[in-house]
Short mmCIF file of C-alpha atoms and ligand atoms in Angstrom, two decimals:
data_model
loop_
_atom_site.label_atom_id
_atom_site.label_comp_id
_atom_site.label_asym_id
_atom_site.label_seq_id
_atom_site.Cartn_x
_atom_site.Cartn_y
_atom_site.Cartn_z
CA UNK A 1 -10.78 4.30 -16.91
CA UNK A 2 -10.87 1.10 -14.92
CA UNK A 3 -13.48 -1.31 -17.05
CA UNK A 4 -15.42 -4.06 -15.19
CA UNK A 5 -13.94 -6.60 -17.54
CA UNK A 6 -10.62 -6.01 -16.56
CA UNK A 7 -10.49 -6.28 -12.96
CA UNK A 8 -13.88 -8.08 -12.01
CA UNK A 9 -13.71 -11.21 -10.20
CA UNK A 10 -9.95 -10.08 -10.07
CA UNK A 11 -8.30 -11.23 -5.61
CA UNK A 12 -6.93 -8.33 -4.10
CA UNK A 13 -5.07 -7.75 -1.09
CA UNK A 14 -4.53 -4.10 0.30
CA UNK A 15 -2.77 -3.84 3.34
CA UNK A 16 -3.11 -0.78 5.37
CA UNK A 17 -6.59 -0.86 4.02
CA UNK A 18 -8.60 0.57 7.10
CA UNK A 19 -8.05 4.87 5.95
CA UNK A 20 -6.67 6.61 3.68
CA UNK A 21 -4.82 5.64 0.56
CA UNK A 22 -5.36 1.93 1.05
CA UNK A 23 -8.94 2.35 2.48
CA UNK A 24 -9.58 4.47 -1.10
CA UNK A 25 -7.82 2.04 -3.26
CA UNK A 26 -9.62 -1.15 -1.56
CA UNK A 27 -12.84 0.80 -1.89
CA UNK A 28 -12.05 1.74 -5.81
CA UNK A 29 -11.34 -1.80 -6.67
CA UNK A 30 -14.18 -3.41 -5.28
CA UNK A 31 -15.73 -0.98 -7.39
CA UNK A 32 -14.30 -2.38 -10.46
CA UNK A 33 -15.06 -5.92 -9.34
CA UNK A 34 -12.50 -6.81 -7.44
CA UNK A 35 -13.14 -9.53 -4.52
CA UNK A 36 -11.00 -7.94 -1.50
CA UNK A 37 -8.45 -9.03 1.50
CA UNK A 38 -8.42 -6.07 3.53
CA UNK A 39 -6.03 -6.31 6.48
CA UNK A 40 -4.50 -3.52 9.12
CA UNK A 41 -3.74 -3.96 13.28
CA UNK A 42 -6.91 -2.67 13.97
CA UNK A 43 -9.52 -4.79 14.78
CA UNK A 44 -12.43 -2.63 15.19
CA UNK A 45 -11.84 -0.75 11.76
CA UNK A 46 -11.77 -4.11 9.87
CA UNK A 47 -14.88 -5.04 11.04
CA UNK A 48 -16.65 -1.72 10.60
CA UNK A 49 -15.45 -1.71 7.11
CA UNK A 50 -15.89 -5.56 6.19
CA UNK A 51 -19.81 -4.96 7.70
CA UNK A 52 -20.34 -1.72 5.17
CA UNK A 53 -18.13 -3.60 2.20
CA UNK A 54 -20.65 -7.27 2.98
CA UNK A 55 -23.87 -4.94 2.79
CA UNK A 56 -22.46 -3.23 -0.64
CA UNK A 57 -22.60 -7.00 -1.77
CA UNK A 58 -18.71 -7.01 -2.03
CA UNK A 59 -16.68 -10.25 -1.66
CA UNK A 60 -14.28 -9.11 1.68
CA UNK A 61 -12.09 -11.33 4.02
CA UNK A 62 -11.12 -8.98 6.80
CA UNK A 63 -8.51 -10.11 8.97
CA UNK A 64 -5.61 -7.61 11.52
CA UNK A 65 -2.24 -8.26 10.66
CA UNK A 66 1.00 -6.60 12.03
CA UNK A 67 3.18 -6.54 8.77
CA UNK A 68 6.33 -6.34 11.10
CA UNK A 69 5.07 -10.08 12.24
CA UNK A 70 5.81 -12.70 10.28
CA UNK A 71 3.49 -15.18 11.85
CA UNK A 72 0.69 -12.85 11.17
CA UNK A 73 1.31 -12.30 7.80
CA UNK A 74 1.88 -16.19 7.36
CA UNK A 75 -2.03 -16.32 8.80
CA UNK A 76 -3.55 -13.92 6.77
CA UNK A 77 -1.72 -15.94 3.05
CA UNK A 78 -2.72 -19.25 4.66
CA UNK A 79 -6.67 -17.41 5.06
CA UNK A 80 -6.57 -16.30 1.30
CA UNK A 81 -5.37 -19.44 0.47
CA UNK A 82 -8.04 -20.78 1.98
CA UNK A 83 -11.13 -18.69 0.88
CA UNK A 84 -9.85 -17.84 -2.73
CA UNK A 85 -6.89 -19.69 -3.65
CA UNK A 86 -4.85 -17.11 -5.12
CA UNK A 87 -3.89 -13.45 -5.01
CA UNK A 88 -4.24 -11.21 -8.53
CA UNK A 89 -3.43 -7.93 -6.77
CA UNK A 90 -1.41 -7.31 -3.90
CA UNK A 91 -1.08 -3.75 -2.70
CA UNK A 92 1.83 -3.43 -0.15
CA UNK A 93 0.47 0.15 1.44
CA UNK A 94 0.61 -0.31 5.01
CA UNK A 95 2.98 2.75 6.14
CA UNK A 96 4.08 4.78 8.90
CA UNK A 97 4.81 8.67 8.70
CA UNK A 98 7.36 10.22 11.34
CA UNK A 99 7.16 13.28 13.04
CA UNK A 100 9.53 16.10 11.88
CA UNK A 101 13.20 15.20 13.89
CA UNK A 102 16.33 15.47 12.79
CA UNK A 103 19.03 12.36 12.82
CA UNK A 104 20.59 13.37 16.11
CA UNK A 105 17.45 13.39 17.63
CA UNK A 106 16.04 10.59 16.35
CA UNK A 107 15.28 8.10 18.92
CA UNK A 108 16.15 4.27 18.25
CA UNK A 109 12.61 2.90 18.53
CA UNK A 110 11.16 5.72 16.36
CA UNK A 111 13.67 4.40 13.58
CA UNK A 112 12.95 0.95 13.99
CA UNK A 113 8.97 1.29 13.55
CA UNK A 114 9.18 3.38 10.86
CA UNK A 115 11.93 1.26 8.77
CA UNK A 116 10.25 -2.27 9.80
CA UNK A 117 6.49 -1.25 9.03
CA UNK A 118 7.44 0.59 5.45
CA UNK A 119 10.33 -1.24 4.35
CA UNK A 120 10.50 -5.00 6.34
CA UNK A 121 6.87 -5.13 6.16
CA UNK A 122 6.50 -4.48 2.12
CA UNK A 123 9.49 -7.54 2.04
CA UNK A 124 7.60 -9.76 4.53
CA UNK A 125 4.38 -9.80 2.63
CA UNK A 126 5.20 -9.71 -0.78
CA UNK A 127 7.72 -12.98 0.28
CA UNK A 128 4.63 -14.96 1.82
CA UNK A 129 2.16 -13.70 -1.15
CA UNK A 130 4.12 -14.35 -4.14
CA UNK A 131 3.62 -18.47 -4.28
CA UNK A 132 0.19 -17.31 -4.40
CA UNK A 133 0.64 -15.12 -7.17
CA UNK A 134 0.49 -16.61 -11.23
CA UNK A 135 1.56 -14.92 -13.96
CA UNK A 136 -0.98 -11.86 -15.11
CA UNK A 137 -0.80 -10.71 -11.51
CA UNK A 138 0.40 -7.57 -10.21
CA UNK A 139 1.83 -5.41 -6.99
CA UNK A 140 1.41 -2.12 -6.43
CA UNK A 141 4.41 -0.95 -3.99
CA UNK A 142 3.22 2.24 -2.22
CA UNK A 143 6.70 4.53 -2.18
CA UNK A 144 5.96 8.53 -2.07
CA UNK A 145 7.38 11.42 -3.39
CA UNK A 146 10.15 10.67 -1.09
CA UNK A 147 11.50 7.78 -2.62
CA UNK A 148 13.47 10.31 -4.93
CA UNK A 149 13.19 13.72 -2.80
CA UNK A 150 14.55 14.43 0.46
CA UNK A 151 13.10 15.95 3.43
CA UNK A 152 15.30 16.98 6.13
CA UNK A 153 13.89 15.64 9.59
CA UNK A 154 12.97 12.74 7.68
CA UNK A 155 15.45 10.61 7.77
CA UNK A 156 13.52 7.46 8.71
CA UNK A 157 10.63 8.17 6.53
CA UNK A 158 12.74 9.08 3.27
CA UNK A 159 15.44 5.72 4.12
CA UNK A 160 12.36 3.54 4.46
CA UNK A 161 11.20 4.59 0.77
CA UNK A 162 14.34 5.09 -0.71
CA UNK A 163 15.09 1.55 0.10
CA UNK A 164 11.40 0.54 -0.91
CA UNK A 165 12.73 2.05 -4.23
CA UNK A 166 15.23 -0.37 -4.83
CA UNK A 167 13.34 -3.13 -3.08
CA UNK A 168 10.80 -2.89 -6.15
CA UNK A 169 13.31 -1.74 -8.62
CA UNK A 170 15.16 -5.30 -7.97
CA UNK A 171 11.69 -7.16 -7.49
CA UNK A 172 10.48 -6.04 -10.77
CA UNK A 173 13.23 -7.45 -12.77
CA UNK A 174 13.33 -11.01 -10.89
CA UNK A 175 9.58 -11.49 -11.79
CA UNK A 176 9.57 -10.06 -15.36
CA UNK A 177 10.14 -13.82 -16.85
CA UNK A 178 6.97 -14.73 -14.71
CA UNK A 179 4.93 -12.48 -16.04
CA UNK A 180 4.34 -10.48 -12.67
CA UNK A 181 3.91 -6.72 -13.37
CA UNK A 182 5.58 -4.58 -10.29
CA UNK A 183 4.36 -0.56 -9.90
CA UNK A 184 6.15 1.80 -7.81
CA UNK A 185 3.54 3.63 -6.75
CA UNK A 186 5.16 7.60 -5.89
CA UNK A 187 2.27 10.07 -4.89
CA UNK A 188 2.85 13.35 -3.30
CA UNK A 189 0.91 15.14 -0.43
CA UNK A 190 -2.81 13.37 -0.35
CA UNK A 191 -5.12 13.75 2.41
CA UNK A 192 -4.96 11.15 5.06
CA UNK A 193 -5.01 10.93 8.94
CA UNK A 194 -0.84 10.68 8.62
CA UNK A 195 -0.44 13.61 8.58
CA UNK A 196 -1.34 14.27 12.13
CA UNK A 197 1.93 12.26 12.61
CA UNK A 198 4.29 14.29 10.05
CA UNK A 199 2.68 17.92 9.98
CA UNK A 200 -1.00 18.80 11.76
CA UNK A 201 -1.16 22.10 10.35
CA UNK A 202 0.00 20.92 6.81
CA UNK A 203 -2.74 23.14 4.34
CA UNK A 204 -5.07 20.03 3.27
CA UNK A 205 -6.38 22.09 0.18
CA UNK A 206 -3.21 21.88 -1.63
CA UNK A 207 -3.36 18.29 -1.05
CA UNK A 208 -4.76 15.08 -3.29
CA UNK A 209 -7.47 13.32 -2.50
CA UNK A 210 -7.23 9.60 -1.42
CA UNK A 211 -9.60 8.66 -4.13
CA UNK A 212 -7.27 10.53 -6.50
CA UNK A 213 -4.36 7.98 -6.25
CA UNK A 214 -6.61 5.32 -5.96
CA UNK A 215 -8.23 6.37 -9.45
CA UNK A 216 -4.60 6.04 -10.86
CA UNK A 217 -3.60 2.76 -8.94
CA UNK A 218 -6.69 1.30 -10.40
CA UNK A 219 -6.45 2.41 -13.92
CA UNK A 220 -2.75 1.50 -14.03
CA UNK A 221 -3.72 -1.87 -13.14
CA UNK A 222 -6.51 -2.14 -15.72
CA UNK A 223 -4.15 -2.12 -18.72
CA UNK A 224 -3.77 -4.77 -20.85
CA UNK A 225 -1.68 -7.96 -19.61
CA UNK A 226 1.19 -7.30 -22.07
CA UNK A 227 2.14 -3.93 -20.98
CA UNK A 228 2.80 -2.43 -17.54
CA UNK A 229 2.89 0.76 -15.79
CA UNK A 230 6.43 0.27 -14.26
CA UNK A 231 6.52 3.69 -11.96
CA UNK A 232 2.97 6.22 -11.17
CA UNK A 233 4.09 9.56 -9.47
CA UNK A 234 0.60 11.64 -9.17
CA UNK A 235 1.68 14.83 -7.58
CA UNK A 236 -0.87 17.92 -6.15
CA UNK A 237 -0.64 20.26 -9.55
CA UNK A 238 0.53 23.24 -7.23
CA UNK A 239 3.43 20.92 -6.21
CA UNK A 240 5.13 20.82 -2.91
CA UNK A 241 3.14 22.25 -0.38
N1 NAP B 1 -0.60 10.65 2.79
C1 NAP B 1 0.39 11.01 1.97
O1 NAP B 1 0.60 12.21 1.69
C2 NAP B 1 1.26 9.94 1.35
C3 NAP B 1 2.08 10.31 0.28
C4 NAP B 1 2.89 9.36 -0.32
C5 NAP B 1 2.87 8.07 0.14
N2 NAP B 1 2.08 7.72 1.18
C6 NAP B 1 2.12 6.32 1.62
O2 NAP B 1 0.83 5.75 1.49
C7 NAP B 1 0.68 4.68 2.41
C8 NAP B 1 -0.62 4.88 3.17
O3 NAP B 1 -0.51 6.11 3.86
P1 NAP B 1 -1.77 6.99 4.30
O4 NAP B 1 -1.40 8.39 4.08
O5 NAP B 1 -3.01 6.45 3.71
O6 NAP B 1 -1.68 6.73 5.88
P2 NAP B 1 -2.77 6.43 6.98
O7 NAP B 1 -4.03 7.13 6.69
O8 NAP B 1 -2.07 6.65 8.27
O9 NAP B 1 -3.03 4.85 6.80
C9 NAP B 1 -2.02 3.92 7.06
C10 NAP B 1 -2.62 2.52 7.06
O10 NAP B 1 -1.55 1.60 7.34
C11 NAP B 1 -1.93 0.79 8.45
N3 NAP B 1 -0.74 0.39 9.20
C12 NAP B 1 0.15 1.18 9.83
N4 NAP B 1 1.09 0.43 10.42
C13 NAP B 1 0.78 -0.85 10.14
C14 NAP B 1 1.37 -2.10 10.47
N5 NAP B 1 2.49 -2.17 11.23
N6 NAP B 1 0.80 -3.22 10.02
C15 NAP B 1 -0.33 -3.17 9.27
N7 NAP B 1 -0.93 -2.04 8.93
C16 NAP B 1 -0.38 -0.88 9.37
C17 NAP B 1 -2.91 1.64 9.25
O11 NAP B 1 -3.81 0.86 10.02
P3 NAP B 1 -3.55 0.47 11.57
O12 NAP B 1 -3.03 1.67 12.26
O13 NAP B 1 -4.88 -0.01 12.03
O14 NAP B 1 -2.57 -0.67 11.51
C18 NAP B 1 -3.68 2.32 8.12
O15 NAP B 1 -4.71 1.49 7.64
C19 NAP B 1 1.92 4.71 3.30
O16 NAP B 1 2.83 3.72 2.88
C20 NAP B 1 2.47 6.11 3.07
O17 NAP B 1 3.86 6.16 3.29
C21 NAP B 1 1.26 8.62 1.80
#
């Protein structure tokens, strides 16, 4: 389990951190000590969530960011820079689910959103965040299930994971000499608000908990220094639903 000694005091950023998954892990971490950049478009979340996260006496810079926009990502670095000087943790979880349409239906825009939020966006920040980044840090690169599996009427989805795949795969070895630990984070089906986006009626039972995967994320990261979870899947033990 994750100790206090480990992670306390640790800088984390979570993007995507206003529900689900990256609410959970932000939530989990603070838990273990962790002082927290929380970030997502939406204003009014961030600030409902900084406000509970300030009264539970937990260090929190809240600030929205589009990870499609550079120039918003370049303000929320220059922000941690400025209230904690470096990053220990950065979870790249910000993501987009699509709704179930096959490749000849697909419209143009649909693809775009989907491929720039879960594959430009994990680039984008983890380019801006790494000069912050010293060596004993770590990123957790929130894949799925369907960085390895496909699911027809998918396509954008499973392309925009499959390439996050690689993207990590390839990070991973360029900051091995630095000492940077990189986790491809693969869950399965866990209960979050996407999927009203990919399948309403999906049966939530079968399905993980966010606190589940953040449980994992957390103790992966609480290892010691010289050794590395390199790839987490955490599947639902009745498997696909
Ligand atoms: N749920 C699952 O079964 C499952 C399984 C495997 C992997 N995953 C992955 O886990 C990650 C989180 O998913 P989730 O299920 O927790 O989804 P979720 O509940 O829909 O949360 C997604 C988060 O990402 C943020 N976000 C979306 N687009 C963004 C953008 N352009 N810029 C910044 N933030 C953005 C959302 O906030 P705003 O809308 O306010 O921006 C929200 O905080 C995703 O990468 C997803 O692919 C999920």
């Amino acid at each position: 389990m994750a100790s206090d000694s480990t992670l306390r005091k640790k800088v984390a950023l979570v993007t995507g951190a206003t529900q689900g998954i990256g609410l959970a892990i932000a939530r989990t971490l603070a838990a273990a000590g962790c002082h927290l950049i929380i970030s997502s478009r939406s204003e009014p979340r961030l600030r409902r969530i900084e406000k509970e996260m300030t009264a539970d006496g937990i260090s929190v810079l809240a600030l929205a960011c589009d990870v499609r926009d550079p120039v918003a990502i370049d303000d929320l670095l220059a922000a941690t820079r400025a209230r904690f000087r470096h990053i220990d943790i950065l979870i790249n979880n910000a993501g987009l689910g699509q709704p179930n349409i096959s490749v000849a239906k697909m419209p143009l825009q649909l693809w775009r959103d989907v491929i720039e939020t879960n594959l430009n966006g994990m680039f984008l920040v983890t380019k801006a965040a790494l000069p912050l980044m010293k060596p004993g840090s770590s990123i957790v690169n929130n894949l799925s299930f369907s960085a390895k599996r496909i699911f027809p009427g998918s396509s954008a989805y499973t392309a925009s994971k499959h390439g996050g795949l690689g993207f990590t795969n390839t990070l991973r070895e360029e900051l091995r000499p630095r000492g940077i630990r990189v986790i491809a984070l693969l869950p399965g089906a866990t209960n979050t608000p996407m999927w009203q986006t990919i399948w309403p009626q999906a049966p939530k039972k079968k399905m993980m908990t966010p606190e589940t995967v953040a449980t994992a994320v957390v103790n992966a990261l609480s290892i010691p220094a010289n050794s590395t979870v390199e790839e987490l899947t955490i599947v639902p033990t009745a498997g696909a639903l």
